[in-house]
Tab-separated table of C-alpha atoms in Angstrom:
chain	number	residue	atom	x	y	z
A	157	GLN	CA	-16.440	-30.202	116.323
A	158	VAL	CA	-20.084	-29.128	116.454
A	159	GLN	CA	-22.532	-30.811	118.785
A	160	LEU	CA	-26.292	-30.496	118.376
A	161	VAL	CA	-28.681	-31.608	121.115
A	162	GLU	CA	-32.446	-31.659	120.523
A	163	SER	CA	-35.109	-31.506	123.208
A	164	GLY	CA	-38.817	-30.900	123.517
A	165	GLY	CA	-40.267	-33.982	121.877
A	166	GLY	CA	-43.096	-35.963	123.398
A	167	LEU	CA	-46.633	-37.264	123.055
A	168	VAL	CA	-49.383	-34.842	122.081
A	169	GLN	CA	-52.944	-35.144	120.842
A	170	ALA	CA	-53.878	-34.152	117.315
A	171	GLY	CA	-54.407	-30.406	117.128
A	172	GLY	CA	-51.913	-29.764	119.907
A	173	SER	CA	-48.567	-28.004	119.899
A	174	LEU	CA	-44.948	-28.724	120.744
A	175	ARG	CA	-41.778	-26.660	120.595
A	176	LEU	CA	-38.536	-28.396	119.760
A	177	SER	CA	-35.195	-26.891	120.675
A	178	CYS	CA	-31.738	-27.657	119.383
A	179	ALA	CA	-28.736	-26.385	121.314
A	180	ALA	CA	-25.453	-26.066	119.439
A	181	SER	CA	-21.879	-25.935	120.654
A	182	GLY	CA	-18.385	-26.084	119.216
A	183	ARG	CA	-18.484	-23.440	116.471
A	184	THR	CA	-19.802	-19.902	116.269
A	185	PHE	CA	-23.508	-20.609	115.875
A	186	SER	CA	-24.328	-17.465	113.940
A	187	THR	CA	-22.088	-18.452	111.026
A	188	TYR	CA	-24.094	-21.329	109.590
A	189	PRO	CA	-27.655	-22.156	108.553
A	190	MET	CA	-29.761	-24.738	110.355
A	191	GLY	CA	-32.488	-27.153	109.401
A	192	TRP	CA	-35.001	-29.589	110.828
A	193	PHE	CA	-35.685	-32.993	109.309
A	194	ARG	CA	-37.892	-35.873	110.377
A	195	GLN	CA	-37.980	-39.593	109.824
A	196	ALA	CA	-40.991	-41.824	110.361
A	197	PRO	CA	-40.630	-45.599	110.695
A	198	GLY	CA	-39.973	-47.209	107.327
A	199	LYS	CA	-39.638	-43.868	105.551
A	200	GLU	CA	-36.821	-41.709	104.260
A	201	ARG	CA	-35.606	-38.753	106.263
A	202	GLU	CA	-37.452	-35.703	104.964
A	203	PHE	CA	-36.919	-31.985	105.063
A	204	VAL	CA	-39.147	-29.974	107.405
A	205	ALA	CA	-37.723	-26.458	107.675
A	206	ALA	CA	-34.527	-24.445	107.362
A	207	ILE	CA	-33.276	-21.051	108.454
A	208	SER	CA	-30.388	-18.887	107.304
A	209	TRP	CA	-27.499	-17.997	109.603
A	210	SER	CA	-29.051	-14.621	110.421
A	211	GLY	CA	-32.599	-15.876	110.723
A	212	GLY	CA	-33.653	-13.566	107.930
A	213	SER	CA	-34.691	-16.351	105.562
A	214	THR	CA	-36.810	-19.379	106.351
A	215	TYR	CA	-37.954	-22.307	104.227
A	216	TYR	CA	-40.630	-24.942	104.811
A	217	ALA	CA	-41.867	-28.179	103.392
A	218	ASP	CA	-45.337	-27.831	101.917
A	219	SER	CA	-46.661	-30.360	104.424
A	220	VAL	CA	-45.876	-28.098	107.394
A	221	LYS	CA	-46.227	-24.625	105.893
A	222	GLY	CA	-48.572	-22.503	107.975
A	223	ARG	CA	-48.369	-24.880	110.967
A	224	PHE	CA	-44.665	-24.969	111.860
A	225	THR	CA	-42.307	-22.066	112.491
A	226	ILE	CA	-38.525	-22.266	112.583
A	227	SER	CA	-36.561	-19.616	114.459
A	228	ARG	CA	-33.159	-19.154	116.020
A	229	ASP	CA	-31.597	-17.233	118.873
A	230	ASN	CA	-27.931	-16.752	118.061
A	231	ALA	CA	-27.231	-15.348	121.516
A	232	LYS	CA	-28.405	-18.663	122.999
A	233	ASN	CA	-26.923	-20.881	120.262
A	234	THR	CA	-30.327	-22.444	119.800
A	235	VAL	CA	-32.716	-23.140	116.944
A	236	TYR	CA	-36.397	-23.823	117.547
A	237	LEU	CA	-39.245	-25.519	115.752
A	238	GLN	CA	-42.681	-24.429	116.924
A	239	MET	CA	-45.213	-27.018	115.800
A	240	ASN	CA	-48.906	-26.167	115.923
A	241	SER	CA	-52.021	-27.977	114.717
A	242	LEU	CA	-50.166	-31.262	114.886
A	243	LYS	CA	-51.459	-34.228	112.937
A	244	PRO	CA	-50.868	-37.964	113.396
A	245	GLU	CA	-48.814	-37.917	110.182
A	246	ASP	CA	-46.339	-35.566	111.891
A	247	THR	CA	-45.273	-38.487	114.087
A	248	ALA	CA	-41.551	-39.060	113.558
A	249	VAL	CA	-38.114	-38.650	115.033
A	250	TYR	CA	-37.130	-35.014	114.496
A	251	TYR	CA	-33.504	-34.105	113.857
A	252	CYS	CA	-31.806	-30.762	113.762
A	253	ALA	CA	-28.994	-30.294	111.285
A	254	GLY	CA	-26.433	-27.599	110.607
A	255	GLU	CA	-24.356	-26.206	107.743
A	256	TYR	CA	-25.265	-27.275	104.217
A	257	GLY	CA	-22.526	-25.112	102.681
A	258	SER	CA	-23.025	-24.744	98.940
A	259	GLY	CA	-25.567	-27.559	98.904
A	260	ARG	CA	-29.345	-27.448	99.080
A	261	TYR	CA	-31.240	-26.832	102.300
A	262	VAL	CA	-33.734	-29.589	101.467
A	263	GLU	CA	-31.054	-32.254	101.042
A	264	ALA	CA	-30.181	-34.177	104.206
A	265	ALA	CA	-26.953	-35.430	102.632
A	266	ASP	CA	-25.693	-31.857	102.254
A	267	TYR	CA	-25.734	-31.123	105.997
A	268	GLU	CA	-22.537	-31.463	107.966
A	269	TYR	CA	-23.800	-31.587	111.554
A	270	TRP	CA	-26.620	-33.674	113.069
A	271	GLY	CA	-28.275	-34.090	116.420
A	272	GLN	CA	-29.352	-37.408	117.889
A	273	GLY	CA	-33.068	-36.808	117.306
A	274	THR	CA	-36.128	-36.396	119.476
A	275	GLN	CA	-39.342	-38.420	119.188
A	276	VAL	CA	-42.611	-36.659	118.423
A	277	THR	CA	-45.774	-38.737	118.633
A	278	VAL	CA	-49.166	-37.310	117.714
A	279	SER	CA	-52.171	-39.366	118.755
A	280	SER	CA	-55.499	-39.195	116.954
């Protein structure tokens, strides 16, 4: 059983930065890819970023490309999302997710493991 616990959310002004962390336990962390998704009130959960099991490949939604960076530290069983130049439209609950198997990294339904989410609020 894999457990994912996010942290690092909060309130920040537009243009500011936050770093989200997601700590994993229960399965060898370096064996599966990870992703970040977000969900704003009244909207569908959307893909933000993903990273391969080794960290060698990363993928981003167009809306965050150039502003957000996903990374992982397999020795610490943790994946990170560095968010810079934040905008009010980045406001959402951010979720980390793990293991999409043979599915697609952009598809929330293909992920097996989920954290509880952390709120990010960007004020204008």
